[in-house]
Coordinates of C-alpha atoms in Angstrom, one line a residue:
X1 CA 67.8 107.6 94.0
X2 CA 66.3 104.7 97.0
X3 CA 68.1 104.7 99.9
X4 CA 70.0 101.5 100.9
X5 CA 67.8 99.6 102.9
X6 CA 71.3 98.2 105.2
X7 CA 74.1 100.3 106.7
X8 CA 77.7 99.4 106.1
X9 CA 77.7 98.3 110.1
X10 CA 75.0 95.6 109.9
X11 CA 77.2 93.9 107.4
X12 CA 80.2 94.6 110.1
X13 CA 78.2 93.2 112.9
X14 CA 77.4 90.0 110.6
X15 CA 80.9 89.4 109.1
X16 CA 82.2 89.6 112.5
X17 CA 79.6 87.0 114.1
X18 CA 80.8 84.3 111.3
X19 CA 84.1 85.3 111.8
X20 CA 84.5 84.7 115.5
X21 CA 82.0 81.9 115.3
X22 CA 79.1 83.0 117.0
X23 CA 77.0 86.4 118.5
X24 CA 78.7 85.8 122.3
X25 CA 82.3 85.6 120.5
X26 CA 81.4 88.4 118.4
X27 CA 80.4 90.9 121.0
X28 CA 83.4 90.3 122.5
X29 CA 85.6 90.9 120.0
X30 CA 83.4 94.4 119.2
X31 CA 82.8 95.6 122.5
X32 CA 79.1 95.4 121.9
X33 CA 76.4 93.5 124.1
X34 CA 75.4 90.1 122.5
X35 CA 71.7 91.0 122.3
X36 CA 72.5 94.7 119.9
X37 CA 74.5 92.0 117.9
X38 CA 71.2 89.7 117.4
X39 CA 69.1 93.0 117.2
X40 CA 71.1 94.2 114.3
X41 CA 71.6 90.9 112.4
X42 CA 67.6 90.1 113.0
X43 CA 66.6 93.9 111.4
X44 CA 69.3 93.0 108.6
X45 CA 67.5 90.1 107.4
X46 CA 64.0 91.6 107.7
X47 CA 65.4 94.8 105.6
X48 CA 66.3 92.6 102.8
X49 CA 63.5 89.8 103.2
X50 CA 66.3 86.7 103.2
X51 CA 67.6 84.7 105.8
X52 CA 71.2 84.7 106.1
X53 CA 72.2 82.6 109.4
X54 CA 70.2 80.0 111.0
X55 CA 71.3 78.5 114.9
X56 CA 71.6 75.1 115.2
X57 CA 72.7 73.8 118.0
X58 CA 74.7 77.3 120.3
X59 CA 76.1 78.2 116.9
X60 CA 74.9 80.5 114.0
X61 CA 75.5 79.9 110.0
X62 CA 75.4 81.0 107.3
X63 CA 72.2 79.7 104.8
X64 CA 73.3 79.4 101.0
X65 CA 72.0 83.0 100.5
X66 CA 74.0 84.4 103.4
X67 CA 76.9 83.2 102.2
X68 CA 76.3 85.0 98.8
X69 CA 75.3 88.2 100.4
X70 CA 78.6 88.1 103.0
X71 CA 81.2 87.4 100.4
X72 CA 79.3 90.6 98.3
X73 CA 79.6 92.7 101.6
X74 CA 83.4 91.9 102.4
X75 CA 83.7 93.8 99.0
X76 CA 81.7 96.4 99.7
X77 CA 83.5 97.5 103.6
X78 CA 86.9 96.9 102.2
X79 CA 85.9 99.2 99.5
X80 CA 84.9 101.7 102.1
X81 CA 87.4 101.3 103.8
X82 CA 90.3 101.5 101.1
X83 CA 88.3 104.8 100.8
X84 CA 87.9 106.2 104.2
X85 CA 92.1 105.4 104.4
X86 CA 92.5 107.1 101.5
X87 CA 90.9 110.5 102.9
X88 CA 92.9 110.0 105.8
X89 CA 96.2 109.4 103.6
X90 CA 95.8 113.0 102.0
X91 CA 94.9 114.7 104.7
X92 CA 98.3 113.8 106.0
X93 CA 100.1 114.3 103.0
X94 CA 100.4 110.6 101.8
X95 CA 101.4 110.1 98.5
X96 CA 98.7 107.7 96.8
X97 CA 101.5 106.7 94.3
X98 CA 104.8 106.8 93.6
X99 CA 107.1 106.3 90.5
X100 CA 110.7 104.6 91.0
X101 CA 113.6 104.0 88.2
X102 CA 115.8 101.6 88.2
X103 CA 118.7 101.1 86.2
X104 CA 118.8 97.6 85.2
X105 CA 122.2 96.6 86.9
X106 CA 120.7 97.1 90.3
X107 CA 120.3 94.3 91.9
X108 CA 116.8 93.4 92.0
X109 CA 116.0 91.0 94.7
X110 CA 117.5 93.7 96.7
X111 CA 114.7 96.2 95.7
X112 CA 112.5 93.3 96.0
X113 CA 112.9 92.8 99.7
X114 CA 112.4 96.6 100.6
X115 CA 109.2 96.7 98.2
X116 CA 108.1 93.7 100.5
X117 CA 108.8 95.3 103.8
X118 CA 107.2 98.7 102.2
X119 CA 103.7 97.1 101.4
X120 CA 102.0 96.3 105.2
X121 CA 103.4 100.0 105.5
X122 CA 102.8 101.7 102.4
X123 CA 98.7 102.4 103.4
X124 CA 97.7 101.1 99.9
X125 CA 100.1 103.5 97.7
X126 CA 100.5 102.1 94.2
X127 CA 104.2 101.9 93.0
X128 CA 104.8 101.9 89.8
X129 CA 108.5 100.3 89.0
X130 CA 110.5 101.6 85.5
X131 CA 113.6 99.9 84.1
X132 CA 115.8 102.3 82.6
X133 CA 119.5 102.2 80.8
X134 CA 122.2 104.4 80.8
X135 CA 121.1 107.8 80.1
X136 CA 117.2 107.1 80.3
X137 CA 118.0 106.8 83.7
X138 CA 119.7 110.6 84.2
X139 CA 116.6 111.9 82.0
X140 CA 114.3 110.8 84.6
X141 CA 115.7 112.1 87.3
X142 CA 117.0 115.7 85.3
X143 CA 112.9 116.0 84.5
X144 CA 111.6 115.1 87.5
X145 CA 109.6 112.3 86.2
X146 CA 110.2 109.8 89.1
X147 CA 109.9 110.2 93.0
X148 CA 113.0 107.9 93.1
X149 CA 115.5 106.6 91.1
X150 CA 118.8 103.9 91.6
X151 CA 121.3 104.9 89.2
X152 CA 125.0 105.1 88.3
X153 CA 126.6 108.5 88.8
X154 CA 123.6 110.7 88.9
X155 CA 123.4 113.8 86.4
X156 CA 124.6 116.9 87.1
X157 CA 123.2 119.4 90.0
X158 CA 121.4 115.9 91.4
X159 CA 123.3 114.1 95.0
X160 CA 123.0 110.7 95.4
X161 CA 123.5 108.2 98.5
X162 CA 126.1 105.6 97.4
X163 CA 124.6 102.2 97.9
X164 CA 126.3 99.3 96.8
X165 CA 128.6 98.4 93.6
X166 CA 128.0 95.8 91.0
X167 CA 130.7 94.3 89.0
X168 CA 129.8 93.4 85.4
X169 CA 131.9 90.4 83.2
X170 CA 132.2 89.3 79.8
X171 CA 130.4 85.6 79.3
X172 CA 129.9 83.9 76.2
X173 CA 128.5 79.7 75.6
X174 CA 130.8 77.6 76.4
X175 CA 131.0 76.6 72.6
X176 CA 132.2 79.7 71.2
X177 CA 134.9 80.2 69.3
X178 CA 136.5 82.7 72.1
X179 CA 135.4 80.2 74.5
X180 CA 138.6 78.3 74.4
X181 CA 140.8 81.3 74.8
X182 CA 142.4 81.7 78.4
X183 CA 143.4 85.2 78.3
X184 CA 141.7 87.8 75.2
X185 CA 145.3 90.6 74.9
X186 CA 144.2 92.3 72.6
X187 CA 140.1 93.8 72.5
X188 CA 140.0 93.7 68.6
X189 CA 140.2 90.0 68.7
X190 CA 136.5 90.6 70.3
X191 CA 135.3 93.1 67.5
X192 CA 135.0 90.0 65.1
X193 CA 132.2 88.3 66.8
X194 CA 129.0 89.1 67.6
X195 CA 128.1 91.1 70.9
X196 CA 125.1 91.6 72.9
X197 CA 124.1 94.9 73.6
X198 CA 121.8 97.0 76.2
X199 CA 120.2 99.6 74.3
X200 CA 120.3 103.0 76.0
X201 CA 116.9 103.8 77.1
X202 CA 117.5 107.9 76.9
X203 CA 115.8 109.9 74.5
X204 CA 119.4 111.0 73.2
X205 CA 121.9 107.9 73.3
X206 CA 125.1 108.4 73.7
X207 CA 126.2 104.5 73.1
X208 CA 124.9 100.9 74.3
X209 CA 125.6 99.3 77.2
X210 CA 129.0 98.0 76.7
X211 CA 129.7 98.1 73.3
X212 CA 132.8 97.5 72.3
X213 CA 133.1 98.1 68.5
X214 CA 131.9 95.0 67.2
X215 CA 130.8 95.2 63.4
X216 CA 128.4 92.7 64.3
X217 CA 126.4 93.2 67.0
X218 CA 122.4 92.5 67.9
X219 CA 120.3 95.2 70.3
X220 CA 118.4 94.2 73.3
X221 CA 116.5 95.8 75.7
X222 CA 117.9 94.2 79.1
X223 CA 119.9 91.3 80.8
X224 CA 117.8 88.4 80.6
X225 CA 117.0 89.1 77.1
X226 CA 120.7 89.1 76.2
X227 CA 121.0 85.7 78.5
X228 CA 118.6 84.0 76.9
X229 CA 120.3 84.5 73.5
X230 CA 123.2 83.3 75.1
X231 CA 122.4 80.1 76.3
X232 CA 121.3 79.5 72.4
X233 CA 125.2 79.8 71.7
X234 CA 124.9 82.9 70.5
X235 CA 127.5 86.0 70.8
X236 CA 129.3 87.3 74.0
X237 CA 128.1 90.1 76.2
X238 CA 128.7 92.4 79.5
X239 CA 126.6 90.9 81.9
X240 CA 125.8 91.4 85.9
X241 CA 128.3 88.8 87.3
X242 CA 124.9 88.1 90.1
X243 CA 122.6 87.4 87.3
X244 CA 125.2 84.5 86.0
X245 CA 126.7 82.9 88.7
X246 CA 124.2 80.2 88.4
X247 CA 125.0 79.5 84.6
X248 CA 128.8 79.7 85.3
X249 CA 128.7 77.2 88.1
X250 CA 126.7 74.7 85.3
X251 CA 128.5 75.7 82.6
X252 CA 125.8 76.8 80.5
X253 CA 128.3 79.9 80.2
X254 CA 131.7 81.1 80.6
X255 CA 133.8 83.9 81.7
X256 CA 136.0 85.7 79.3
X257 CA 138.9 87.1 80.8
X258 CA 139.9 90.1 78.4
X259 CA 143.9 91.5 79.8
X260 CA 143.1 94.6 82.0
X261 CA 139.5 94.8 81.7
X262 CA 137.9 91.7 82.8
X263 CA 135.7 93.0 84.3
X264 CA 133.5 96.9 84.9
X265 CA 132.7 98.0 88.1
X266 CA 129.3 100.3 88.3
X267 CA 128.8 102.1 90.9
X268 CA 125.0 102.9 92.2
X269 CA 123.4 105.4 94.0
X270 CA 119.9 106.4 95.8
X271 CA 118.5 109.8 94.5
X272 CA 115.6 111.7 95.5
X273 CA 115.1 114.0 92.3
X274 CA 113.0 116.7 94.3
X275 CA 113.6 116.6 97.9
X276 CA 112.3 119.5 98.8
X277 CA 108.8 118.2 97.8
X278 CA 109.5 114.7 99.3
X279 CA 106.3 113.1 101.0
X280 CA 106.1 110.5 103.8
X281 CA 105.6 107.3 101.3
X282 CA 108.5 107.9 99.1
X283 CA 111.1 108.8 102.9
X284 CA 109.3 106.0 104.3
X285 CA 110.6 103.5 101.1
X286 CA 113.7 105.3 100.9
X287 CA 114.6 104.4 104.7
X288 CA 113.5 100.8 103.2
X289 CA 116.3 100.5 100.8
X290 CA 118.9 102.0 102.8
X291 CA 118.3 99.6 105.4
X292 CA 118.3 97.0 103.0
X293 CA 122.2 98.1 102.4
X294 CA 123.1 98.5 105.8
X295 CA 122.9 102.2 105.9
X296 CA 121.1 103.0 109.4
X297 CA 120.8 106.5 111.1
X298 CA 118.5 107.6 113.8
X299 CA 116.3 109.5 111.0
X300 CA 116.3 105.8 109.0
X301 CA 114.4 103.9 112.7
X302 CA 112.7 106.5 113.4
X303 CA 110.4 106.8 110.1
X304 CA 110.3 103.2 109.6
X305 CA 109.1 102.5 113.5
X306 CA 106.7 105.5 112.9
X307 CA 105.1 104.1 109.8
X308 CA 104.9 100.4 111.6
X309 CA 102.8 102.1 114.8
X310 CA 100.2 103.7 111.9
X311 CA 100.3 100.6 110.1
X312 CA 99.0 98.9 113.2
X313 CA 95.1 97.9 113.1
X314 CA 93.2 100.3 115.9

């Protein structure tokens, strides 16, 4: 196998002379006297035969081929780098990845704004985000298949951190027939139309999201799915009263109110599945989220200000 003919630090030392815009700026920013800068860009150029700056005037740039060869590089140290972080992420016990389940009637621009305030922190771990219903939620968490999961009342032997609540409403168009109806008394009025169900995502279902004995009823695999049909004038279903606030206020839906049950209140809760084998990524995103919901404890700070300090750039 050759040997490369450039080391990782000549393209270092040249990225960081464009960068700063020039060799005097650039041994400044390095710590480096101005003349090892020139030395190391001048044997970089003879190494590969090309020129890649020229001076004119007190200022270097970059000729067409340099600025070929540069962008290459900035690939090739960020690789190495992502690497070299990496090494150091294991040898501390930093989880490369981590899985998290959601149930679907968790909020999610909630989970959306700790996810943002977990990536300048999370030293390049990969998330990988699962929607989940009902029971498919509790079979994650019973096998251990996610580092995380937001749930309803968690299964069983598992101990949760209550979180928030989210209530849950009957909505239909605003032409259907049940549309017109102030106050539903009696629920078998509703089993004669149409409903829009969340399927259970468990590998044994005990029943659909909200199902409440219609003979005719059409199977969907989330919210916005069963919105979408809606707003075709389409059926009636249980829906996040968050995720249809906007279409009430426009009246591209309405609210049903059914006597004594207008509306379901679910619970949800944090849960660490196996805490005993918790790493610093997953704590560090689970202070995240608890934060987001105004749950704050010296422990919370304390990992999230640690993780900011490593964060920082040496």
């Amino acid at each position: 196998m050759d040997r490369a003919k450039s080391t990782l630090e000549q393209w270092r030392i040249l990225q960081a002379v464009v960068d700063q815009g020039g060799y005097a700026q650039a041994a400044q920013h390095l710590n480096k006297s101005q003349s090892s800068l020139n030395h190391a860009v001048s044997k970089l150029q003879q190494q590969l035969g090309i020129q890649l700056l020229e001076v004119k005037g007190r200022k270097a740039h970059l000729t067409p081929q340099g600025e070929l060869m540069l962008r290459r590089s900035r690939q090739v140290t960020l690789a190495v780098s992502e690497l070299e972080q990496l090494a150091s992420n294991l040898e501390q016990g930093w989880e490369p990845s981590l899985t998290l389940a959601r149930d679907i009637v968790y909020p999610t621009p909630t989970l959306t704004r700790a996810l943002k305030a977990f990536h300048p922190l999370s030293r390049g771990t990969r998330v990988t985000l699962l929607d989940s219903v009902l029971t498919g939620t509790n079979d994650l968490i019973r096998n251990k298949q996610v580092d995380m999961a937001l749930c309803g009342l968690p299964p069983k032997g598992f101990y949760g951190e209550p979180l928030c609540y989210e209530d849950l409403i009957l909505v239909c168009p605003p032409k259907h027939p049940l549309a017109c109806t102030k106050i539903i008394h009696d629920d078998r009025v509703l089993t004669e139309h149409l409903q829009i169900v969340i399927k259970d995502s468990g590998s044994n279902p005990q029943k659909d999201f909200g199902w409440l004995k219609a003979e005719q009823r059409w199977t969907v695999s989330n919210f916005h799915e069963a919105i979408t049909i809606l707003k075709q004038g389409v059926g009636f279903c249980w829906i996040p009263k968050s995720l249809v606030s906007e279409s009430l206020l426009s009246g591209e839906l309405v609210r049903l109110n059914l006597q004594g049950g207008s509306s379901k209140r679910v619970h949800l809760t944090l849960v660490v599945p196996n805490r005993d084998q918790q790493g610093p990524a997953s704590k560090l995103l689970e202070s995240l989220i608890l934060k987001e919901h105004g749950i704050l404890t010296d422990e919370i700070e304390e990992c999230v200000e640690k993780a900011t300090i490593l964060a920082m750039p040496s």
